[in-house]
Coordinates of C-alpha atoms in Angstrom, one line a residue:
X5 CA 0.0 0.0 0.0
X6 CA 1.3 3.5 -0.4
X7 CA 1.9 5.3 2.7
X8 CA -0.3 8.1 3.7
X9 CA 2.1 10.5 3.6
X10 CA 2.9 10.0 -0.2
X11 CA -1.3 10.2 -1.5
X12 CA -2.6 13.4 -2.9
X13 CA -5.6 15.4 -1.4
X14 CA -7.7 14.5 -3.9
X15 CA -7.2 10.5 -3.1
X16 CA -6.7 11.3 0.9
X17 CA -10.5 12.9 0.3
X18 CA -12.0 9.7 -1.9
X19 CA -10.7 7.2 1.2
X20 CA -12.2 9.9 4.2
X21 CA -15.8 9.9 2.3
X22 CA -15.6 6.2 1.9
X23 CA -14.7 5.8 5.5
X24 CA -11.9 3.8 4.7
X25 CA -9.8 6.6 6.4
X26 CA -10.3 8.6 9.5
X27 CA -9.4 12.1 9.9
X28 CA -7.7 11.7 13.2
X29 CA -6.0 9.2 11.9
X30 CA -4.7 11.3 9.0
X31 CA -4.6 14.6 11.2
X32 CA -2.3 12.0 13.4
X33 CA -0.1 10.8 11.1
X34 CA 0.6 14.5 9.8
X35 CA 1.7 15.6 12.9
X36 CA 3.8 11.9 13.6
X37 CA 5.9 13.5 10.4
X38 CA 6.2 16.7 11.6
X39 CA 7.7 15.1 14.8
X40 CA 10.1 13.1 13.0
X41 CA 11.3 15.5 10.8
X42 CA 11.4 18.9 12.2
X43 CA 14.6 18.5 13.8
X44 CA 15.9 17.6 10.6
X45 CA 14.6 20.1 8.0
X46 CA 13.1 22.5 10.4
X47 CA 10.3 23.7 8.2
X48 CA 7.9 24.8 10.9
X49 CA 7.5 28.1 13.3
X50 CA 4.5 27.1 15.0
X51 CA 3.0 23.6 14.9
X52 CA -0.9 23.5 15.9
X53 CA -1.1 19.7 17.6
X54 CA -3.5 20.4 20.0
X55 CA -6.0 22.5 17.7
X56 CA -5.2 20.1 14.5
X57 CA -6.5 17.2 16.6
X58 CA -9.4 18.8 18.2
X59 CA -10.6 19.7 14.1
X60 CA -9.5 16.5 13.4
X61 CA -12.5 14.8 16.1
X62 CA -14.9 16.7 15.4
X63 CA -14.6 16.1 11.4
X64 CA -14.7 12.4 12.3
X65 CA -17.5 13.4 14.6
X66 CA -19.4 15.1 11.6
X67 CA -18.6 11.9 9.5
X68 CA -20.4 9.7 11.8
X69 CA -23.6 11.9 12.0
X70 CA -24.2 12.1 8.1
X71 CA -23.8 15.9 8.3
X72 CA -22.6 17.9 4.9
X73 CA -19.2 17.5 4.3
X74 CA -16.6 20.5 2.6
X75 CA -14.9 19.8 -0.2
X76 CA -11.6 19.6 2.1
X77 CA -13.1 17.7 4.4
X78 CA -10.8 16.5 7.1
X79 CA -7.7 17.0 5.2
X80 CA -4.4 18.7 6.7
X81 CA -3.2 21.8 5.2
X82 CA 0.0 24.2 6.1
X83 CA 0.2 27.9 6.0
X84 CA 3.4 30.3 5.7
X85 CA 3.8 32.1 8.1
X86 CA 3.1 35.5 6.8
X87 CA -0.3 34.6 5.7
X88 CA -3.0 36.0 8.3
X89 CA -4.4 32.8 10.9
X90 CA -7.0 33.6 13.7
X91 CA -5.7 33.1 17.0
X92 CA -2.7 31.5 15.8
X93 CA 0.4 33.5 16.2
X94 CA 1.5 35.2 12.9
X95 CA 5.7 36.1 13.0
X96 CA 6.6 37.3 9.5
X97 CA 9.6 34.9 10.0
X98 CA 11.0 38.1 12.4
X99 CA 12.0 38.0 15.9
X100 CA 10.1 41.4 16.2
X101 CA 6.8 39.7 15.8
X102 CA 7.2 36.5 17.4
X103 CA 4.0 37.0 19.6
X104 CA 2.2 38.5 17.1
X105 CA -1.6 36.7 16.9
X106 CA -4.0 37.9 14.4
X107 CA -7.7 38.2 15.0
X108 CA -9.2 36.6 11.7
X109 CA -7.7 35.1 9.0
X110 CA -7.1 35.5 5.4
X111 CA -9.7 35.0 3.1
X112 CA -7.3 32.2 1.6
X113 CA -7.0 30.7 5.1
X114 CA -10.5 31.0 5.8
X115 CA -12.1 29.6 2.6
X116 CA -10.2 26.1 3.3
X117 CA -10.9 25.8 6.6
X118 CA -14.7 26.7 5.9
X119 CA -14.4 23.5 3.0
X120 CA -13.1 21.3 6.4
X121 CA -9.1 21.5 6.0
X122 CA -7.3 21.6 9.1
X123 CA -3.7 23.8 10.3
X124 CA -1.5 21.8 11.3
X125 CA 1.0 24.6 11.1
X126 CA 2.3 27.9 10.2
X127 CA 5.6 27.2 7.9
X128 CA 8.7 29.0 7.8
X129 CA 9.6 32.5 5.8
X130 CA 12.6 34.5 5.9
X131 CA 11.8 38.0 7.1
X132 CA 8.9 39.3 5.8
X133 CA 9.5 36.8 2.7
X134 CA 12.7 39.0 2.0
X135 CA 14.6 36.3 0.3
X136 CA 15.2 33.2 -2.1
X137 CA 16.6 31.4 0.6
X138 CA 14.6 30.5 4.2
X139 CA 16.1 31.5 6.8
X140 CA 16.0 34.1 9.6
X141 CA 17.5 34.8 13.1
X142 CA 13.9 33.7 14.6
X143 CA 13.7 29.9 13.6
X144 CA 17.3 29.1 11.7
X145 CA 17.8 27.5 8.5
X146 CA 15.1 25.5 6.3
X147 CA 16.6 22.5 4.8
X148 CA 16.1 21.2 1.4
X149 CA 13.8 17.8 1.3
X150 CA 16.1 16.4 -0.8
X151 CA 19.7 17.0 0.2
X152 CA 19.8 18.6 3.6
X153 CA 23.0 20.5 2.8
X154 CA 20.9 22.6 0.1
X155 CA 18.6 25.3 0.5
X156 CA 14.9 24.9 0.4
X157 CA 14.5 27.9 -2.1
X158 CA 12.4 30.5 -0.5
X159 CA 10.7 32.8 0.1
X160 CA 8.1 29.9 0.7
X161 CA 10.7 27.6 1.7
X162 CA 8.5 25.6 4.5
X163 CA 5.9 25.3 2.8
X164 CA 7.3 23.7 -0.4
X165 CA 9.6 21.2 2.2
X166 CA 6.9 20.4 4.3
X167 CA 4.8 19.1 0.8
X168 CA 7.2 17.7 0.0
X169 CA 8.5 15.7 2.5
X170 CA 4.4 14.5 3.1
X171 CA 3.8 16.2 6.4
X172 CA 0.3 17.6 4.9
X173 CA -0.4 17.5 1.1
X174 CA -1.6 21.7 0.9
X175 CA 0.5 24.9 1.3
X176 CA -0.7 28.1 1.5
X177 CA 2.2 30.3 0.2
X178 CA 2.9 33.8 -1.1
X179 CA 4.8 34.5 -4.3
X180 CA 6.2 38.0 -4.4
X181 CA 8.9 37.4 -7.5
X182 CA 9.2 33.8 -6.9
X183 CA 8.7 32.6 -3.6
X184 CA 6.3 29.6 -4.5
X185 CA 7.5 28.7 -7.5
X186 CA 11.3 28.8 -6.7
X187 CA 10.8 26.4 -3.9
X188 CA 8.7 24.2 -5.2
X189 CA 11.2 23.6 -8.4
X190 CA 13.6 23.4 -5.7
X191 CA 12.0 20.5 -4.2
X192 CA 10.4 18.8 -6.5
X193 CA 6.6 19.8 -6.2
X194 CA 4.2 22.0 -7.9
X195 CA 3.6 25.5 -7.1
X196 CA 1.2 28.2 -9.2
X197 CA 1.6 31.8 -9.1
X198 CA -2.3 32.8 -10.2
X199 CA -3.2 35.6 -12.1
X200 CA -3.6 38.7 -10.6
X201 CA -7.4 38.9 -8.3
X202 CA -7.9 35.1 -8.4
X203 CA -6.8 34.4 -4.8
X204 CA -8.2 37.5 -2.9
X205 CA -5.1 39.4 -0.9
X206 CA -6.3 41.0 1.9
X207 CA -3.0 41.9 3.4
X208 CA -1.4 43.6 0.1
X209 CA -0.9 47.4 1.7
X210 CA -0.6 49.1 -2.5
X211 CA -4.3 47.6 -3.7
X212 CA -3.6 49.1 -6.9
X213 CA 0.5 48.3 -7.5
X214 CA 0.1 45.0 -6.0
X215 CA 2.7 42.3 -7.4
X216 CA 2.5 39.8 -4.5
X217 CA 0.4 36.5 -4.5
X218 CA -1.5 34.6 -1.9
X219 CA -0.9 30.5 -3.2
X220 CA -0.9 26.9 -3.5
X221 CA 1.8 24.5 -3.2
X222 CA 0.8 20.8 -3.5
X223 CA 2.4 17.5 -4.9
X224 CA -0.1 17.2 -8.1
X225 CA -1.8 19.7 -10.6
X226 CA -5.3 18.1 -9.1
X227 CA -4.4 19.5 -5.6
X228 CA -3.5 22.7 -6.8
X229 CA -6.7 23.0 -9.4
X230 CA -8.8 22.0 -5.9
X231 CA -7.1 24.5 -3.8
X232 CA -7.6 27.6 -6.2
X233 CA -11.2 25.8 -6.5
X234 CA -11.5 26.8 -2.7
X235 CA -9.4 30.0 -2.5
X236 CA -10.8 31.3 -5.3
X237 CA -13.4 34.1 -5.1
X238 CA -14.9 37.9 -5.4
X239 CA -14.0 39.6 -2.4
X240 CA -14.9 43.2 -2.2
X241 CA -11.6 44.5 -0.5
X242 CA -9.6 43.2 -3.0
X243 CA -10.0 45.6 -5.8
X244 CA -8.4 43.0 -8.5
X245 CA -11.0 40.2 -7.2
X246 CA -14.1 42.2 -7.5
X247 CA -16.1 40.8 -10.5
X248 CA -13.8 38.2 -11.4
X249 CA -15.3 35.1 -13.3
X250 CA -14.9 32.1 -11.8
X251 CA -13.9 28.9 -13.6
X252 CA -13.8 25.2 -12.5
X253 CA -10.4 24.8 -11.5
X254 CA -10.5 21.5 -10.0
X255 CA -12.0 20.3 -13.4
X256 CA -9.1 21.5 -15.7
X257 CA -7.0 20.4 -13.6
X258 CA -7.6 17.4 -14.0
X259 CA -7.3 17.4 -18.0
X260 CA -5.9 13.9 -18.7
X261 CA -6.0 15.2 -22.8
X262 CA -3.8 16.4 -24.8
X263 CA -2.1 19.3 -26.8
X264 CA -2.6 18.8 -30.4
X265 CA -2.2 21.4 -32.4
X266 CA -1.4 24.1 -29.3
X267 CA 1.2 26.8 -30.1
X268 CA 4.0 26.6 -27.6
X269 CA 6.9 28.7 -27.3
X270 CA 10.0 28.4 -25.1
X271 CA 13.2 29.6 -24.3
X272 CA 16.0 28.9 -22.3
X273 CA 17.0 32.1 -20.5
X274 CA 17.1 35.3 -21.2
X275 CA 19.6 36.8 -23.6
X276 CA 22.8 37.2 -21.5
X277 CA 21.7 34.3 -19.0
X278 CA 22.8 30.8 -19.0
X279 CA 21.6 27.4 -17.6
X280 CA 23.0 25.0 -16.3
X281 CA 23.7 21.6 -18.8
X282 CA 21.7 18.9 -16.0
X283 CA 18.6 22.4 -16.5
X284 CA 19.3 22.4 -20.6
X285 CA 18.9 18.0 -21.0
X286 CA 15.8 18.1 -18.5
X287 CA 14.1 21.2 -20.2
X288 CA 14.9 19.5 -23.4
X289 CA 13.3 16.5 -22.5
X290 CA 10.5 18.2 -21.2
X291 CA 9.9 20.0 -24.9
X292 CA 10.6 16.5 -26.4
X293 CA 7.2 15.6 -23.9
X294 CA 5.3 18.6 -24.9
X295 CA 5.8 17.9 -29.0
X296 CA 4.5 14.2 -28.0
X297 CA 1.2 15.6 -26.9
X298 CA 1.0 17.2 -29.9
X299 CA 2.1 20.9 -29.2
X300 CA 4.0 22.6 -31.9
X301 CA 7.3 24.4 -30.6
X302 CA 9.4 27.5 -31.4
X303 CA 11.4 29.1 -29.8
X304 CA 11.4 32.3 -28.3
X305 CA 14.3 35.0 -28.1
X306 CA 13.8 36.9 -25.1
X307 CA 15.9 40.1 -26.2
X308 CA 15.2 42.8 -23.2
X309 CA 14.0 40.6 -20.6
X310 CA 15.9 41.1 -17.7
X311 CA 13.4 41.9 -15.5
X312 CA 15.4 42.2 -11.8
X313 CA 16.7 45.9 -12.3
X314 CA 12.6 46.7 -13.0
X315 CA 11.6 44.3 -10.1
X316 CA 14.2 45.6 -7.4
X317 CA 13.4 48.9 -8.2
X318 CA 9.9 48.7 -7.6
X319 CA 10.0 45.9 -4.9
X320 CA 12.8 47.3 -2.8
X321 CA 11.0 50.9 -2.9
X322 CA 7.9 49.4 -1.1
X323 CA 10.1 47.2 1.0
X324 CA 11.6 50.2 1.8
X325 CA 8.2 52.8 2.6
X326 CA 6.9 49.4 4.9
X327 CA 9.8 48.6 6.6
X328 CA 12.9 51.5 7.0
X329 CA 11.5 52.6 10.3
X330 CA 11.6 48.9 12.0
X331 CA 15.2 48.6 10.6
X332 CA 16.1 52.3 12.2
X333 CA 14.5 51.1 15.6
X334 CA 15.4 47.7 15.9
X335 CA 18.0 47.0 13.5
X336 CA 19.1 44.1 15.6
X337 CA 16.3 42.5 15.9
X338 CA 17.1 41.7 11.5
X339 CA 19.3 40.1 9.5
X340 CA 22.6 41.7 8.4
X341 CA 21.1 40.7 4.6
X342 CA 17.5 42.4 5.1
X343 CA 18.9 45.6 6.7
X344 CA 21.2 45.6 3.3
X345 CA 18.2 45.0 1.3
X346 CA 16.3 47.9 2.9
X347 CA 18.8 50.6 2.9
X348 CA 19.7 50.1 -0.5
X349 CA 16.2 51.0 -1.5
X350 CA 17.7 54.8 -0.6
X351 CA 19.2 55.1 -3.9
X352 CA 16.1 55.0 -5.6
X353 CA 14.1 58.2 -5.9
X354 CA 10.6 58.8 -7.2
X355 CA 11.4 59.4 -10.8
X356 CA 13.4 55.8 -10.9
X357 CA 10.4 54.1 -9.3
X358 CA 7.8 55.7 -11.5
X359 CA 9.8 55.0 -14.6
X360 CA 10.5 51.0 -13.4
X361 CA 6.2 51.5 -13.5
X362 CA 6.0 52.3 -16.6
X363 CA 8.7 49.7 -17.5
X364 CA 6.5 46.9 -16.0
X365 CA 3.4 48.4 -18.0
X366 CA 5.3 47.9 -21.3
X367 CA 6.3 44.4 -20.3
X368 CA 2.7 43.5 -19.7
X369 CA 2.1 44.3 -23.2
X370 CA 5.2 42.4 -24.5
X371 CA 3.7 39.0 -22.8
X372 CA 0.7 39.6 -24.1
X373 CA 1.5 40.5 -27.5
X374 CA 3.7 36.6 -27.3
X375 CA 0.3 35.2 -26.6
X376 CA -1.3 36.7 -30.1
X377 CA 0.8 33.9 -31.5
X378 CA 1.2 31.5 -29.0
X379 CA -1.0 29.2 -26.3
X380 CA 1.8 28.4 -24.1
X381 CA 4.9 30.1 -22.9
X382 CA 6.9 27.9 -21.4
X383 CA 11.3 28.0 -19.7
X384 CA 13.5 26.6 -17.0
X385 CA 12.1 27.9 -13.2
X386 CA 15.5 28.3 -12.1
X387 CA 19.0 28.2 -14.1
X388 CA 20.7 25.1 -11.6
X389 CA 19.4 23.0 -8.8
X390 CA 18.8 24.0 -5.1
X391 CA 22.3 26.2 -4.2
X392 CA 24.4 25.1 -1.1
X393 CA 22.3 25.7 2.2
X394 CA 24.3 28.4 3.5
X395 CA 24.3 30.8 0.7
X396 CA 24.0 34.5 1.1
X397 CA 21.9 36.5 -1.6
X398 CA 24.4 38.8 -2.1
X399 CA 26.9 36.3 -3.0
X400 CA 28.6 34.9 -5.8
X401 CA 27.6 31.2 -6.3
X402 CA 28.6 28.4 -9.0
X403 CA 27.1 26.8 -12.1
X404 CA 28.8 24.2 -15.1
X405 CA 32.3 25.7 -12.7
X406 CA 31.7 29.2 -13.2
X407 CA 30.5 31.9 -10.8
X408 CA 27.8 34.3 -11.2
X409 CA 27.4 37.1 -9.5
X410 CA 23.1 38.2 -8.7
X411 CA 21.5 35.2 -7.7
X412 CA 18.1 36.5 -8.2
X413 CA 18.9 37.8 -12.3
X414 CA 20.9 34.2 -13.0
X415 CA 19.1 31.5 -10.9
X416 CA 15.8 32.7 -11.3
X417 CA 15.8 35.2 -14.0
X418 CA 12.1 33.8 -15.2
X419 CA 9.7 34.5 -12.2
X420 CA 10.0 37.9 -11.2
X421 CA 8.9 38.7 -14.5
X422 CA 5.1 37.2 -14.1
X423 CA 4.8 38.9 -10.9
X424 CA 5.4 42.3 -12.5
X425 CA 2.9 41.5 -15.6
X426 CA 0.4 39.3 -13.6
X427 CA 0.0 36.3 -15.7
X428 CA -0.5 32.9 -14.2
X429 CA 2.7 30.9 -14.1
X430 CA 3.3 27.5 -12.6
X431 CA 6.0 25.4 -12.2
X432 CA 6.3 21.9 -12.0
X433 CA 9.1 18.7 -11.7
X434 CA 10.4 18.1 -15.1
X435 CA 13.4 15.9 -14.3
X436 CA 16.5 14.8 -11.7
X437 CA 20.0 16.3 -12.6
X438 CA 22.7 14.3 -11.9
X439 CA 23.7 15.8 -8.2
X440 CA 20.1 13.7 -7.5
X441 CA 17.7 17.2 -6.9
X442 CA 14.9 17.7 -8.7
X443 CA 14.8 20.5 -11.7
X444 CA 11.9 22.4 -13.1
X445 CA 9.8 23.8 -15.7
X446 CA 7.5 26.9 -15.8
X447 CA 4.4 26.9 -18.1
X448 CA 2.6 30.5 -18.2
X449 CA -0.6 31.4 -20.4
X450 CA -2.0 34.5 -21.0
X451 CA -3.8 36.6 -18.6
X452 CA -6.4 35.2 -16.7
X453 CA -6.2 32.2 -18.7
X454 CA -5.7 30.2 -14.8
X455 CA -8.1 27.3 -15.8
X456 CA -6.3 27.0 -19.5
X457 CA -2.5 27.0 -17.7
X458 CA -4.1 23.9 -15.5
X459 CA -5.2 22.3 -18.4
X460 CA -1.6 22.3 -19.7
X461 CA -0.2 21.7 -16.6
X462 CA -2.4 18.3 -16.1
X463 CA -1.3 17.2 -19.5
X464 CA 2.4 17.4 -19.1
X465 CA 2.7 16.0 -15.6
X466 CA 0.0 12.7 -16.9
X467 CA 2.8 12.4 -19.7
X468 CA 6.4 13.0 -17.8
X469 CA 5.2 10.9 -15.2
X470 CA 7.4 11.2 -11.6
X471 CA 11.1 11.9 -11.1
X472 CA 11.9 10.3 -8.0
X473 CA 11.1 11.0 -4.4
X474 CA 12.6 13.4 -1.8
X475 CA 14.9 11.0 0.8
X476 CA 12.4 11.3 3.9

């Protein structure tokens, strides 16, 4: 039989309606995990045993009594731990907030909990989700599920390690130029940056200049097309929300069809950017998989698309207006490599940021134009596998024996883009390179196109199939 901890949602929910599974003992064996490893990978701030197992009795309870079920009935999920949960203490992965306890949740948070899912935790962040890496001085280091002397990715770090070692098979997570999917191609899962308005984001400060996402990280495209099923939703202080048509997620997600005849273009890296030769083979194999379904590829030559300069200008600016007066107060409270990242925002004035805004409107236009003649975008997630666990991001680090200086514009050079021009973006595994971690691909269609991209993304993973498991 396959263990517990290695089923998908969607079959974890079949085996809990057919009462061939309870939910305490699922809620149970969730939190057995999280004992066993979170002294190894240390993917957890707060773990919720007591409150996990109450949930998990009364959804057996409502079970027994024939009362209506949610669609998440029972089943354990994890939040990040700068995602909004009622009454369970909220740190921003900072030592300054390490008592901090919100009074109601995210509309994320609540939507799956009012479908029956159950917290089993908050996951880790580095400060304020600051980083690609996840770590802060609050909690430590987050290992990689795969090779503990790699870095989980971040800035969703715990949340993709905690999928995908099987301590609960949802993740809430945010994705502010990255964060889901770099950890989740990291480790070996799957992990969607929605168009912008899909996922309400009621803790976004700029309504307007959003670029930050509320998420889903899961094991399978069917998890993640349930989750968005759930999280999905008008919400009227959400200004990119209101209005929004709704489509059946968890249907096209589960598209077991296939691409014949869809335009696909792809691309390796930007011009100027490299990847790695184990990233090249994998991505290659991955077209070879696409043209098998029937997709027809060209490629694409991304001339002008290095994004960071825009991203940083823009991102660090905000960073900068939220959080300059914490640093100034209680610098050492922070790490030396957020206070870095904050008071560099200082050489950025008004003109520069307004100018990187006008930049990112022009780059919407660019991606969308791409989709007048294509379906499907797809690249590499990130240039090389997971980087050595204690990296810094302002240091150099190695790829094919050569060293590259800007992690974030030559190991991820393709996400921050899709946060700036809002379309939906999801990577998933597309292979193993030869050090034994996991590499990734990223398929993006245009915007809000969410249920389409799922429909793509089902019909990949049913034809590449698995590429190994993590080592716990």
């Amino acid at each position: 039989m396959t263990a517990l901890h290695q089923l998908s949602a969607t079959d974890l929910i079949t085996m809990i309606r057919s009462k061939k599974l309870s939910p305490v003992e699922l809620v149970q064996a969730s939190l057995d995990r999280v004992g066993q490893l979170q002294p190894v990978l240390n993917c957890f701030i707060t773990i919720c045993g007591e409150q996990a197992m109450a949930q998990a009795r009364r959804a057996e309870q409502a079970i027994m009594d024939g009362a209506p079920l949610g669609l998440l009935h029972g089943i354990p999920y994890t939040v990040k731990d700068l995602v909004h949960t009622a009454g369970v203490r909220t740190t921003f992965g900072t030592v300054l907030h390490k008592d901090n306890i919100p009074t109601e949740d995210a509309p994320a948070v609540a939507r799956l909990k009012a479908e029956g899912a159950i917290l089993i935790g908050k996951t880790t962040t580095p400060e304020f989700g600051s980083q690609p890496f996840t770590r802060s001085p609050l909690f430590g280091q987050t290992c990689n599920a795969w090779d503990t002397s790699r870095t989980s990715g971040g800035s969703s770090g715990g949340a993709a390690v905690a999928t995908a070692a099987g301590i609960a098979p949802l993740a809430i997570a945010t994705d502010g130029g990255g964060s889901t999917r770099i950890p989740a191609a990291c480790n070996g899962v799957v992990g969607i940056k929605q168009s912008n308005g899909v996922v309400p984001h009621s803790q976004a400060q700029d309504l307007f200049g959003n670029q930050t996402y509320v998420t889903p990280t899961t094991r399978t495209v069917a998890d993640t097309g349930l989750m968005l099923q759930v999280m999905s939703g008008d919400y009227a202080l959400d200004p990119w929300s209101i209005g929004l048509k709704r489509a059946d997620y968890a249907a096209a997600a589960r598209y077991q069809g296939d691409l014949h005849g869809k335009r696909v273009r792809y691309c390796y890296a930007p011009e100027g950017r490299k990847v790695s030769a184990d990233v090249r083979e994998t991505f290659d194999a991955a077209l070879h998989t696409l043209a098998g379904l029937g997709a027809l590829l060209e490629p694409f030559d991304a001339q002008d698309f290095i994004v960071e300069p825009i991203w940083r200008t823009i991102n660090h600016t905000v960073w900068r207006s939220r959080f300059l007066s914490l640093v100034e107060q209680h610098g050492d409270t922070f790490s030396a490599t957020f206070r870095r990242q904050i008071l560099s925002a200082g050489e950025y004035s008004a003109v520069d940021y307004q100018e990187a805004m006008f930049a990112r409107g022009i780059l919407f236009k660019r991606m969308q134009g791409l989709f007048d003649t294509a379906d499907l975008f797809v690249t590499p997630t990130i240039t090389r596998t997971a980087l050595p666990l204690d990296t810094d991001l302002f240091d150099p680090f190695e790829m094919d024996g050569t060293l590259y200086d800007g992690i974030r514009t030559h190991w991820y050079p393709w996400t921050m883009l899709f946060n700036m021009t809002g379309h939906p973006a999801i990577t998933l595994p597309c292979g193993q390179a030869r050090d034994g971690l996991p590499t990734g691909i990223q398929l993006v269609t245009h915007y809000g196109s969410d249920d389409e991209l799922l429909r793509f993304a089902s019909a990949f993973e049913s034809a590449a199939g698995t590429f190994g498991q993590p080592v716990f």
